[in-house]
mmCIF file of C-alpha atoms in Angstrom:
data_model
loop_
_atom_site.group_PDB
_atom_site.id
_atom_site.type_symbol
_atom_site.label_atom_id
_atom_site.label_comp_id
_atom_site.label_asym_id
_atom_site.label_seq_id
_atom_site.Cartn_x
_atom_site.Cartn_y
_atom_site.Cartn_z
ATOM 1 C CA UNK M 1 -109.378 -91.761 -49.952
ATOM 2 C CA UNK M 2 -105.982 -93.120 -51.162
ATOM 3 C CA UNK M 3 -106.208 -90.358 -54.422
ATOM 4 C CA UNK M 4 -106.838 -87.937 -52.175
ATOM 5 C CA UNK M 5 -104.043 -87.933 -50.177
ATOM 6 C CA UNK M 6 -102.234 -88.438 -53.550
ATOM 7 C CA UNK M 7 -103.231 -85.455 -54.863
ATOM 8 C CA UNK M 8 -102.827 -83.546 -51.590
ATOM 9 C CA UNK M 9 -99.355 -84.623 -51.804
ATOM 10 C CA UNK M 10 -98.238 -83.501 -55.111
ATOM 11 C CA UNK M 11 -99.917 -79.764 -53.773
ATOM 12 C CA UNK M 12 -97.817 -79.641 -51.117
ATOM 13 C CA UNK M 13 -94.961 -81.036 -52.738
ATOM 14 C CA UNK M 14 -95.528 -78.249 -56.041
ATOM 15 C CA UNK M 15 -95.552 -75.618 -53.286
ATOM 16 C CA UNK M 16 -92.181 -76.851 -51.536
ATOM 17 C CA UNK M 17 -90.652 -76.744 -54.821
ATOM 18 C CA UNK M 18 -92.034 -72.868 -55.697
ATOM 19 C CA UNK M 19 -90.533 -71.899 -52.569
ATOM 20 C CA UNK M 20 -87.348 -73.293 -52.921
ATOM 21 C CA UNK M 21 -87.320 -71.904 -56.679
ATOM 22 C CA UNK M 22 -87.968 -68.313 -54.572
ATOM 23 C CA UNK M 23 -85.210 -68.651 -52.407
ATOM 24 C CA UNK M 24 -83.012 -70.162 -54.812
ATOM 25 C CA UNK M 25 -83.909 -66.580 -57.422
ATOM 26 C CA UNK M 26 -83.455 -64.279 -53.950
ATOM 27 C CA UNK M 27 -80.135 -65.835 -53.280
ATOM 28 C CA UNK M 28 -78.549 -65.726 -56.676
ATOM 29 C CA UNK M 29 -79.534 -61.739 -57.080
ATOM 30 C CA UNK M 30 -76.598 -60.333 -59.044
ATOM 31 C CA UNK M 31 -74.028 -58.927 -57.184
ATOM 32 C CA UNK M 32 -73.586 -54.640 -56.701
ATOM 33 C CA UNK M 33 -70.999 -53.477 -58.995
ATOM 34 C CA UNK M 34 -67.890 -51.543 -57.706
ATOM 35 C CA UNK M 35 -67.846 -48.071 -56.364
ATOM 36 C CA UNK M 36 -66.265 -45.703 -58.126
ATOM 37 C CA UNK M 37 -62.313 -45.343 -58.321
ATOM 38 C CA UNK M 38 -60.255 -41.932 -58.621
ATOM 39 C CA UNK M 39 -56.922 -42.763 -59.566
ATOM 40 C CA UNK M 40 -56.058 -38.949 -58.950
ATOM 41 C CA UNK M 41 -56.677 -35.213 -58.564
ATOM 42 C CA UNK M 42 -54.830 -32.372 -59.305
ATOM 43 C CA UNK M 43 -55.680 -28.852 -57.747
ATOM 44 C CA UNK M 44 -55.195 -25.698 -59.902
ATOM 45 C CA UNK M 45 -54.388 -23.358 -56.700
ATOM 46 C CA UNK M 46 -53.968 -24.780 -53.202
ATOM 47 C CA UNK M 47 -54.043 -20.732 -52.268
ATOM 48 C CA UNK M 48 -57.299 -18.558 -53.231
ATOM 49 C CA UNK M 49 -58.353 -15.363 -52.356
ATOM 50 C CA UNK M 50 -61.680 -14.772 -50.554
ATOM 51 C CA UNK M 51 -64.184 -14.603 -53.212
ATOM 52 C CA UNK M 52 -61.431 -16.695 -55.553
ATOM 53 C CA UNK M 53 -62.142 -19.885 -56.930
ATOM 54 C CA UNK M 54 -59.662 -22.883 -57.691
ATOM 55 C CA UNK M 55 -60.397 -25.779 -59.538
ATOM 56 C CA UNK M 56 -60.712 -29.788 -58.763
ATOM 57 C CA UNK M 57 -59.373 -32.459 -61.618
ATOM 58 C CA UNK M 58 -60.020 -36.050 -60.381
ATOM 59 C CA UNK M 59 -59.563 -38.801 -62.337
ATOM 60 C CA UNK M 60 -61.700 -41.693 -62.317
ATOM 61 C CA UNK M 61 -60.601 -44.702 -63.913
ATOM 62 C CA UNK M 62 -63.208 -46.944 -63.159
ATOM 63 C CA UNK M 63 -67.179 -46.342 -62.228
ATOM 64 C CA UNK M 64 -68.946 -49.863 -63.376
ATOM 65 C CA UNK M 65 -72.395 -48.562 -62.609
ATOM 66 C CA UNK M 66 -71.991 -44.996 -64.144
ATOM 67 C CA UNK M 67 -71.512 -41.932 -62.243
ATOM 68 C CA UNK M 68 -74.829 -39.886 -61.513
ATOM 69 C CA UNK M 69 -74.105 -37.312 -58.462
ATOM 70 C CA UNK M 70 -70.992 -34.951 -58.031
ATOM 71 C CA UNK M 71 -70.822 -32.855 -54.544
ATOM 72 C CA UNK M 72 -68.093 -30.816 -52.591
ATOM 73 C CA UNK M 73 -68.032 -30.412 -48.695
ATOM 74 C CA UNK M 74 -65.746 -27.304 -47.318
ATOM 75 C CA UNK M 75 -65.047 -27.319 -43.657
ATOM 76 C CA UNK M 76 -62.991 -25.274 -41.583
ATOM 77 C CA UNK M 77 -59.735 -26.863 -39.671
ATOM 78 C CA UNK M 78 -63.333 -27.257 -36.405
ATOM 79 C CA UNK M 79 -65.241 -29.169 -39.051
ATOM 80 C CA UNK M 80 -67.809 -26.507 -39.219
ATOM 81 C CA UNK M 81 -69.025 -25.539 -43.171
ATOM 82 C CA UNK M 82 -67.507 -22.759 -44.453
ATOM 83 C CA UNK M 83 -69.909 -21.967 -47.118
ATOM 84 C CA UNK M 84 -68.632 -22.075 -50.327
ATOM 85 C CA UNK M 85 -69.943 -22.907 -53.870
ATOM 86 C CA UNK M 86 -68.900 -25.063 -56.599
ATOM 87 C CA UNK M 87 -69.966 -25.696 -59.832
ATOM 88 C CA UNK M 88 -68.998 -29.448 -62.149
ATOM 89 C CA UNK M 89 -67.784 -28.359 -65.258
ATOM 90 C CA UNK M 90 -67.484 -30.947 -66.990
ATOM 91 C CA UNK M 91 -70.138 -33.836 -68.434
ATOM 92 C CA UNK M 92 -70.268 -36.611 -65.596
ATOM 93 C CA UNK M 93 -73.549 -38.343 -65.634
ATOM 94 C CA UNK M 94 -73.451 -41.888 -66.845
ATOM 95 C CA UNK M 95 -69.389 -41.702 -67.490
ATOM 96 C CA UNK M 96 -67.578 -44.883 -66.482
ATOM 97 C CA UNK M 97 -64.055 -43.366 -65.941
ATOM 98 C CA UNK M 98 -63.074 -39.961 -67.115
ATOM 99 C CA UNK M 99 -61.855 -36.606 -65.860
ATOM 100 C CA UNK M 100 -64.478 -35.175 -63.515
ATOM 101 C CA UNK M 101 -63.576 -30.808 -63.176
ATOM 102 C CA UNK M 102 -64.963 -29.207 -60.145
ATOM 103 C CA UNK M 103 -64.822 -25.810 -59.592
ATOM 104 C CA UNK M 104 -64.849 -24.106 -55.881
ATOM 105 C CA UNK M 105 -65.446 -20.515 -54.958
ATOM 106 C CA UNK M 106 -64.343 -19.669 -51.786
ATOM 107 C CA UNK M 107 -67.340 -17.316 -49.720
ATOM 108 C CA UNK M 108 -66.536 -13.842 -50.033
ATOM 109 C CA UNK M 109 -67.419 -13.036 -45.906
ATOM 110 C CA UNK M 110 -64.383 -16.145 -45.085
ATOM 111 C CA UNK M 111 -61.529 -14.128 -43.402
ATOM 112 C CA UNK M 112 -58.405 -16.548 -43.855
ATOM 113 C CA UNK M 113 -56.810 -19.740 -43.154
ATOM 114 C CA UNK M 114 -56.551 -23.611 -44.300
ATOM 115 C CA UNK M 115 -59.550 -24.982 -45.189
ATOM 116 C CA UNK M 116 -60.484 -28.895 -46.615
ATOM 117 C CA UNK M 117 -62.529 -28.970 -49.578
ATOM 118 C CA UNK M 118 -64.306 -32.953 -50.074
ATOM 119 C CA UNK M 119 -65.457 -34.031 -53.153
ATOM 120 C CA UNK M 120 -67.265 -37.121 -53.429
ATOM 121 C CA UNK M 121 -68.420 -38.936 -57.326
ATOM 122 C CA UNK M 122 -71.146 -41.034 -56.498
ATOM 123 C CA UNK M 123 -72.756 -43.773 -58.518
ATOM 124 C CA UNK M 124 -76.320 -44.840 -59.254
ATOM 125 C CA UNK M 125 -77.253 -48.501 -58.097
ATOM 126 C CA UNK M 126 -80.562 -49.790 -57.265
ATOM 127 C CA UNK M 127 -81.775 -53.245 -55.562
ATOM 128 C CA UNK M 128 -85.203 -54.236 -54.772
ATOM 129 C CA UNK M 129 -86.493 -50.461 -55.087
ATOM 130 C CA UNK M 130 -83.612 -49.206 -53.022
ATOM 131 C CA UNK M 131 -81.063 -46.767 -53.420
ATOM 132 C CA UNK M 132 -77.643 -48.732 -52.961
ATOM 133 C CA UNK M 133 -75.447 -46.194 -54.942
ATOM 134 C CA UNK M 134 -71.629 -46.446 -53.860
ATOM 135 C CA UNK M 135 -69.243 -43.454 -53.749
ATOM 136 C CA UNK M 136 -65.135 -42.363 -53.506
ATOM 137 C CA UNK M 137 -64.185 -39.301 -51.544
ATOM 138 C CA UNK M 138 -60.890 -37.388 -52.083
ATOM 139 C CA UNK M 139 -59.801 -34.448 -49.849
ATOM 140 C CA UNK M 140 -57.511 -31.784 -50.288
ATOM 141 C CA UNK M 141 -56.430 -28.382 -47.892
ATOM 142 C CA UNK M 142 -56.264 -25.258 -49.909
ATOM 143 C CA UNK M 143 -55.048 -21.751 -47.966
ATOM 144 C CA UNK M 144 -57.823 -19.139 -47.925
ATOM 145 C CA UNK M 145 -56.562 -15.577 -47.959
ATOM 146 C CA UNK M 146 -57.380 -12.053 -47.312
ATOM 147 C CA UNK M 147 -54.006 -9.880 -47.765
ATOM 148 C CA UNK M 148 -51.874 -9.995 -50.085
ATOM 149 C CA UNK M 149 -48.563 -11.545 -48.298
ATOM 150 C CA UNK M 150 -50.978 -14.818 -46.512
ATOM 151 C CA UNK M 151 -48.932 -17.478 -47.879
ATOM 152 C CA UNK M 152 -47.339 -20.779 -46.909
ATOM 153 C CA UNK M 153 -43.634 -19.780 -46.063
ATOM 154 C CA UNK M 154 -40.155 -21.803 -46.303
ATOM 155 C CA UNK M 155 -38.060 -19.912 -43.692
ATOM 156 C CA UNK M 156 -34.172 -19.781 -43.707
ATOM 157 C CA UNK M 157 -32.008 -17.748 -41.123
ATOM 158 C CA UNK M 158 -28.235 -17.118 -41.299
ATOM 159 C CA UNK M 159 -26.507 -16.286 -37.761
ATOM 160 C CA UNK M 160 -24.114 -13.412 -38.056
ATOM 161 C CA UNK M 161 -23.336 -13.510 -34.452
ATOM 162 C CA UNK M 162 -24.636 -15.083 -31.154
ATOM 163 C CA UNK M 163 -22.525 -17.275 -28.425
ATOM 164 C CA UNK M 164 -23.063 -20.385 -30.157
ATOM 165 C CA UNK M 165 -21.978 -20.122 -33.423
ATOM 166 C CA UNK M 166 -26.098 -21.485 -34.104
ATOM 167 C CA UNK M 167 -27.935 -22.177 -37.176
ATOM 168 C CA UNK M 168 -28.340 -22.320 -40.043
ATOM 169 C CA UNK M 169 -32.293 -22.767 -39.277
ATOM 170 C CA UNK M 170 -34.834 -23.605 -41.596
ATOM 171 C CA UNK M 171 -38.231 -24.338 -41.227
ATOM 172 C CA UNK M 172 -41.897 -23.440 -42.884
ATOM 173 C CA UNK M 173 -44.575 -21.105 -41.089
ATOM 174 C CA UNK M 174 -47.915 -19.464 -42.362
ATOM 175 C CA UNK M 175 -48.104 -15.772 -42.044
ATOM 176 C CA UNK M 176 -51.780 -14.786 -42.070
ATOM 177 C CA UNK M 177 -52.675 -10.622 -41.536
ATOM 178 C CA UNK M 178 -54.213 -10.051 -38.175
ATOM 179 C CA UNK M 179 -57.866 -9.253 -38.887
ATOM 180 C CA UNK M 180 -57.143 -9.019 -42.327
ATOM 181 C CA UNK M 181 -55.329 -5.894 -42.149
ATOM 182 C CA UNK M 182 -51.764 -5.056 -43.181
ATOM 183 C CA UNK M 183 -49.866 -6.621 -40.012
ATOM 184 C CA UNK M 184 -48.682 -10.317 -39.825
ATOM 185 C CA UNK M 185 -47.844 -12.225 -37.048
ATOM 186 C CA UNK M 186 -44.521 -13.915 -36.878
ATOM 187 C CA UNK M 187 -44.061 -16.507 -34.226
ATOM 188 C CA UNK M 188 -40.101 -15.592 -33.777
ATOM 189 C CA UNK M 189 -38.313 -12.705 -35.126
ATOM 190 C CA UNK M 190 -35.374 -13.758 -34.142
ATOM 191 C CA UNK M 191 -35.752 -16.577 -37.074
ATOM 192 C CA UNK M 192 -35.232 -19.476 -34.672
ATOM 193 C CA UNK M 193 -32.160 -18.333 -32.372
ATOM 194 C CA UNK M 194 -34.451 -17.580 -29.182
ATOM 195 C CA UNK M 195 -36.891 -20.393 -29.876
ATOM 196 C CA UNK M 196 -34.049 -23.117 -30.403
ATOM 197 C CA UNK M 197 -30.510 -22.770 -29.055
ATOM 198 C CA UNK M 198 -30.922 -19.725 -26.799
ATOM 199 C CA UNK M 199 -34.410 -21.320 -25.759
ATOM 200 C CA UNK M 200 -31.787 -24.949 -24.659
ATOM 201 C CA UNK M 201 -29.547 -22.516 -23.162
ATOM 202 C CA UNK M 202 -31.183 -19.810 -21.492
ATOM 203 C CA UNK M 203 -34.760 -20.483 -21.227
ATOM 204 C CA UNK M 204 -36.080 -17.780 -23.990
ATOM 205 C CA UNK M 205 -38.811 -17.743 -25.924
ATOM 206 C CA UNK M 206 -40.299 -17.243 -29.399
ATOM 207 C CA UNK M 207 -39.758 -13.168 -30.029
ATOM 208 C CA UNK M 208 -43.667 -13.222 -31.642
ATOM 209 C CA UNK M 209 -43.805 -9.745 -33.436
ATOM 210 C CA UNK M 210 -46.420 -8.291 -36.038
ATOM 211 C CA UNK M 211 -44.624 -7.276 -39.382
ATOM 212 C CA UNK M 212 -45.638 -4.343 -41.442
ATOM 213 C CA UNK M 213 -44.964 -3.608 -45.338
ATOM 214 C CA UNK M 214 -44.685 -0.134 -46.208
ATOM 215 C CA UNK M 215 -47.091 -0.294 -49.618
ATOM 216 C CA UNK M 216 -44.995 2.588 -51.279
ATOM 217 C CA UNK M 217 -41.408 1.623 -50.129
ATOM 218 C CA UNK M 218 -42.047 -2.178 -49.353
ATOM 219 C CA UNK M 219 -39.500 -1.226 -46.694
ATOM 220 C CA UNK M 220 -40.265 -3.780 -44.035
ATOM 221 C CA UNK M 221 -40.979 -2.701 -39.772
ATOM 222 C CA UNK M 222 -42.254 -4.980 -36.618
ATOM 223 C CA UNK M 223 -42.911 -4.191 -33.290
ATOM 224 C CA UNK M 224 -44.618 -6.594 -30.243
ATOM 225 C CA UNK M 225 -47.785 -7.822 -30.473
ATOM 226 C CA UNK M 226 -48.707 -4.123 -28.218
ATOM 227 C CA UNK M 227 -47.475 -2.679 -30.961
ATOM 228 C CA UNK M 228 -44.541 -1.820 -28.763
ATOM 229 C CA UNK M 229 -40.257 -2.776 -29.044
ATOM 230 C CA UNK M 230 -39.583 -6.543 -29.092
ATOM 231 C CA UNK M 231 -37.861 -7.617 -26.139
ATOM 232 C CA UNK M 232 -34.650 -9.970 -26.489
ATOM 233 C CA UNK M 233 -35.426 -11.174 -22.872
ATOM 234 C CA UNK M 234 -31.979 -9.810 -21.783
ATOM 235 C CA UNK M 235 -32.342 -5.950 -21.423
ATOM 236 C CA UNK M 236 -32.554 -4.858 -24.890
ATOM 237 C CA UNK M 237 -34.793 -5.633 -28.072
ATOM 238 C CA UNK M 238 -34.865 -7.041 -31.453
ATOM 239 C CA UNK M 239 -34.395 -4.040 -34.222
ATOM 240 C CA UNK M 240 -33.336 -3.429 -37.803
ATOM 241 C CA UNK M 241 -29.926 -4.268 -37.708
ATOM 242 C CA UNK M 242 -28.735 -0.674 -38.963
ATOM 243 C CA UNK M 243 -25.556 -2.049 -40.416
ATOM 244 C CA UNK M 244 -27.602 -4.045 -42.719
ATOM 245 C CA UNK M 245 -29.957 -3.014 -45.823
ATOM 246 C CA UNK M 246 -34.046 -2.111 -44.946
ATOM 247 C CA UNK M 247 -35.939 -5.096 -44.021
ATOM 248 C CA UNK M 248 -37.623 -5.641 -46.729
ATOM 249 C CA UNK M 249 -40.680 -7.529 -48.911
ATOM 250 C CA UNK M 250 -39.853 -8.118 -52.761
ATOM 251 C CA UNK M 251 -42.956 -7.871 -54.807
ATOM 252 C CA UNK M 252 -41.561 -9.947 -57.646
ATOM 253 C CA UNK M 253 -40.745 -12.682 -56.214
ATOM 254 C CA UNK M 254 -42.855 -12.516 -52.651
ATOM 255 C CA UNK M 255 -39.729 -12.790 -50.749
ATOM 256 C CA UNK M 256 -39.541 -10.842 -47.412
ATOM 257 C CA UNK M 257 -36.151 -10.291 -46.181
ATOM 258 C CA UNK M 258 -35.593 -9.515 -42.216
ATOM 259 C CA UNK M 259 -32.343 -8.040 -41.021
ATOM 260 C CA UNK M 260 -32.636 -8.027 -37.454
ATOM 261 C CA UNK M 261 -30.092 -7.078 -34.567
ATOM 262 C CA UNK M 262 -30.737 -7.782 -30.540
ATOM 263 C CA UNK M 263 -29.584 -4.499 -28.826
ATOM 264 C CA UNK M 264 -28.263 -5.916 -25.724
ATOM 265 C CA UNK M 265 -25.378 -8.352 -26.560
ATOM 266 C CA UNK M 266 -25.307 -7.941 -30.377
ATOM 267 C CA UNK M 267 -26.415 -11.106 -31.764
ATOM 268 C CA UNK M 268 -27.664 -10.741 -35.711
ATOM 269 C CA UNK M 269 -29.212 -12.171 -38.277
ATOM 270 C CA UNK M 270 -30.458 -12.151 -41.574
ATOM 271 C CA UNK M 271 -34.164 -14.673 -42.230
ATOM 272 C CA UNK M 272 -35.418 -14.805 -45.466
ATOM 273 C CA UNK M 273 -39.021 -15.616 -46.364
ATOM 274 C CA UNK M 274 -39.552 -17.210 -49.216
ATOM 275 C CA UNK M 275 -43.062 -18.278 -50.060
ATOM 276 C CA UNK M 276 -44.111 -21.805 -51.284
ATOM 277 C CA UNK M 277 -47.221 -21.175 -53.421
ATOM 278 C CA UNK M 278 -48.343 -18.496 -55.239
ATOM 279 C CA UNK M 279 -51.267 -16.147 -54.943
#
């Protein structure tokens, strides 16, 4: 009886120790390596044309478990896809740091406007059967266009008269062509005056006008968004100042010049468009 309790004891005991072994192997698993790290990305135009494509650099200086999946996202400024395509140029799989090229060609049927394009390198990990991969993200806005003056502006006015002695204002705007046509909408024509000091002082607003470049002459007009004189809120309207040269649009340099004049008490200005990437 006495050996038989002896021997059921060293069972029990051999299967205490297997289990502890067990628990001992599942604890000391070897840790999941790092995700991937991009150092940086460059972007090779931050303004395409519809149908235009622009390409993706991102560096990645350190991807422990290899890289094994490249993808791009493009949403709208709502979040909703905007249905592009992209293509990776360059050999990925398996690379531990490296440049990883990603080209993006923006849908043909995409009017305009600023759109985020998310690329994400993801790695190939596996634990137990499972997929445990880890991934980086970078994201980056480029400007879709349509026409051929939709561009990312840096906007200067000079005052040549008002009854403040304002200005000088600068500030950046996006002109985009309504429907894609040959019009643009600019939120003041006025360059700042009735959307800053006369807007303190008097309670004006932003003179919003559509602009329109003459494609032979480059000679620049605007009118209301009725197509119709742009009031200056006082009487009169905002015109070509006729003391001054043509408003104008440079096709060398993608400057667009206004020269404006307000009819009823003579203030005057010239704004300047310049634009702050190239198509």
């Amino acid at each position: 009886m006495k050996n038989l309790i002896y021997i059921l004891m060293i069972v029990a005991a051999g299967q205490l120790l297997s289990s502890c072994v067990d628990d001992y192997q599942d604890i000391q698993e070897p840790p999941l390596l790092d995700a991937p790290a991009v150092f940086s990305f460059t972007v090779s135009d931050e303004t395409v044309p519809t149908g235009g494509s622009t390409t993706i650099t991102l560096s990645v200086v350190d991807a422990p478990a290899g890289l094994a999946e490249v993808t791009l996202t493009d949403v709208d400024q709502f979040g909703v896809g905007v249905g592009g395509s992209f293509s990776v140029t360059s050999a990925f799989a398996g690379i531990t740091e490296g440049d990883v090229v990603v080209e993006y060609t923006a849908p043909s049927d995409f009017s305009q406007g600023i759109i985020t394009l998310i690329v994400t390198v993801t790695d190939s990990q596996i634990r137990n059967g499972e997929d445990v991969s880890k991934s980086a993200s970078i994201e980056t806005d480029v400007l879709i266009t349509c026409a051929p003056l939709d561009n990312n502006y840096a906007v200067n006015t000079v005052i040549g008269f008002d009854d403040f002695d304002s200005g000088p204002y600068n500030f950046s705007e996006l002109l985009l062509a309504v429907d894609c046509g040959d019009s643009y909408f600019v939120n003041d024509i006025s360059g700042g005056l009735w959307s800053n000091d006369y807007n303190e002082e008097y309670g004006t607003s932003a003179r919003n006008a559509l602009i329109t470049v003459d494609e032979d002459t480059n000679v620049v007009t605007w009118t209301n968004m009725d197509g119709m004189p742009v009031s200056d809120q006082f009487g009169g309207t905002i015109i070509q100042d006729p003391d001054q040269p043509d408003s104008n649009y440079d096709p060398a340099t993608g400057v667009i010049t206004i020269y404006w004049l307000a009819t009823r008490w003579g203030e005057n200005g010239v704004t300047t468009y310049t634009p702050t990437s190239v198509n």
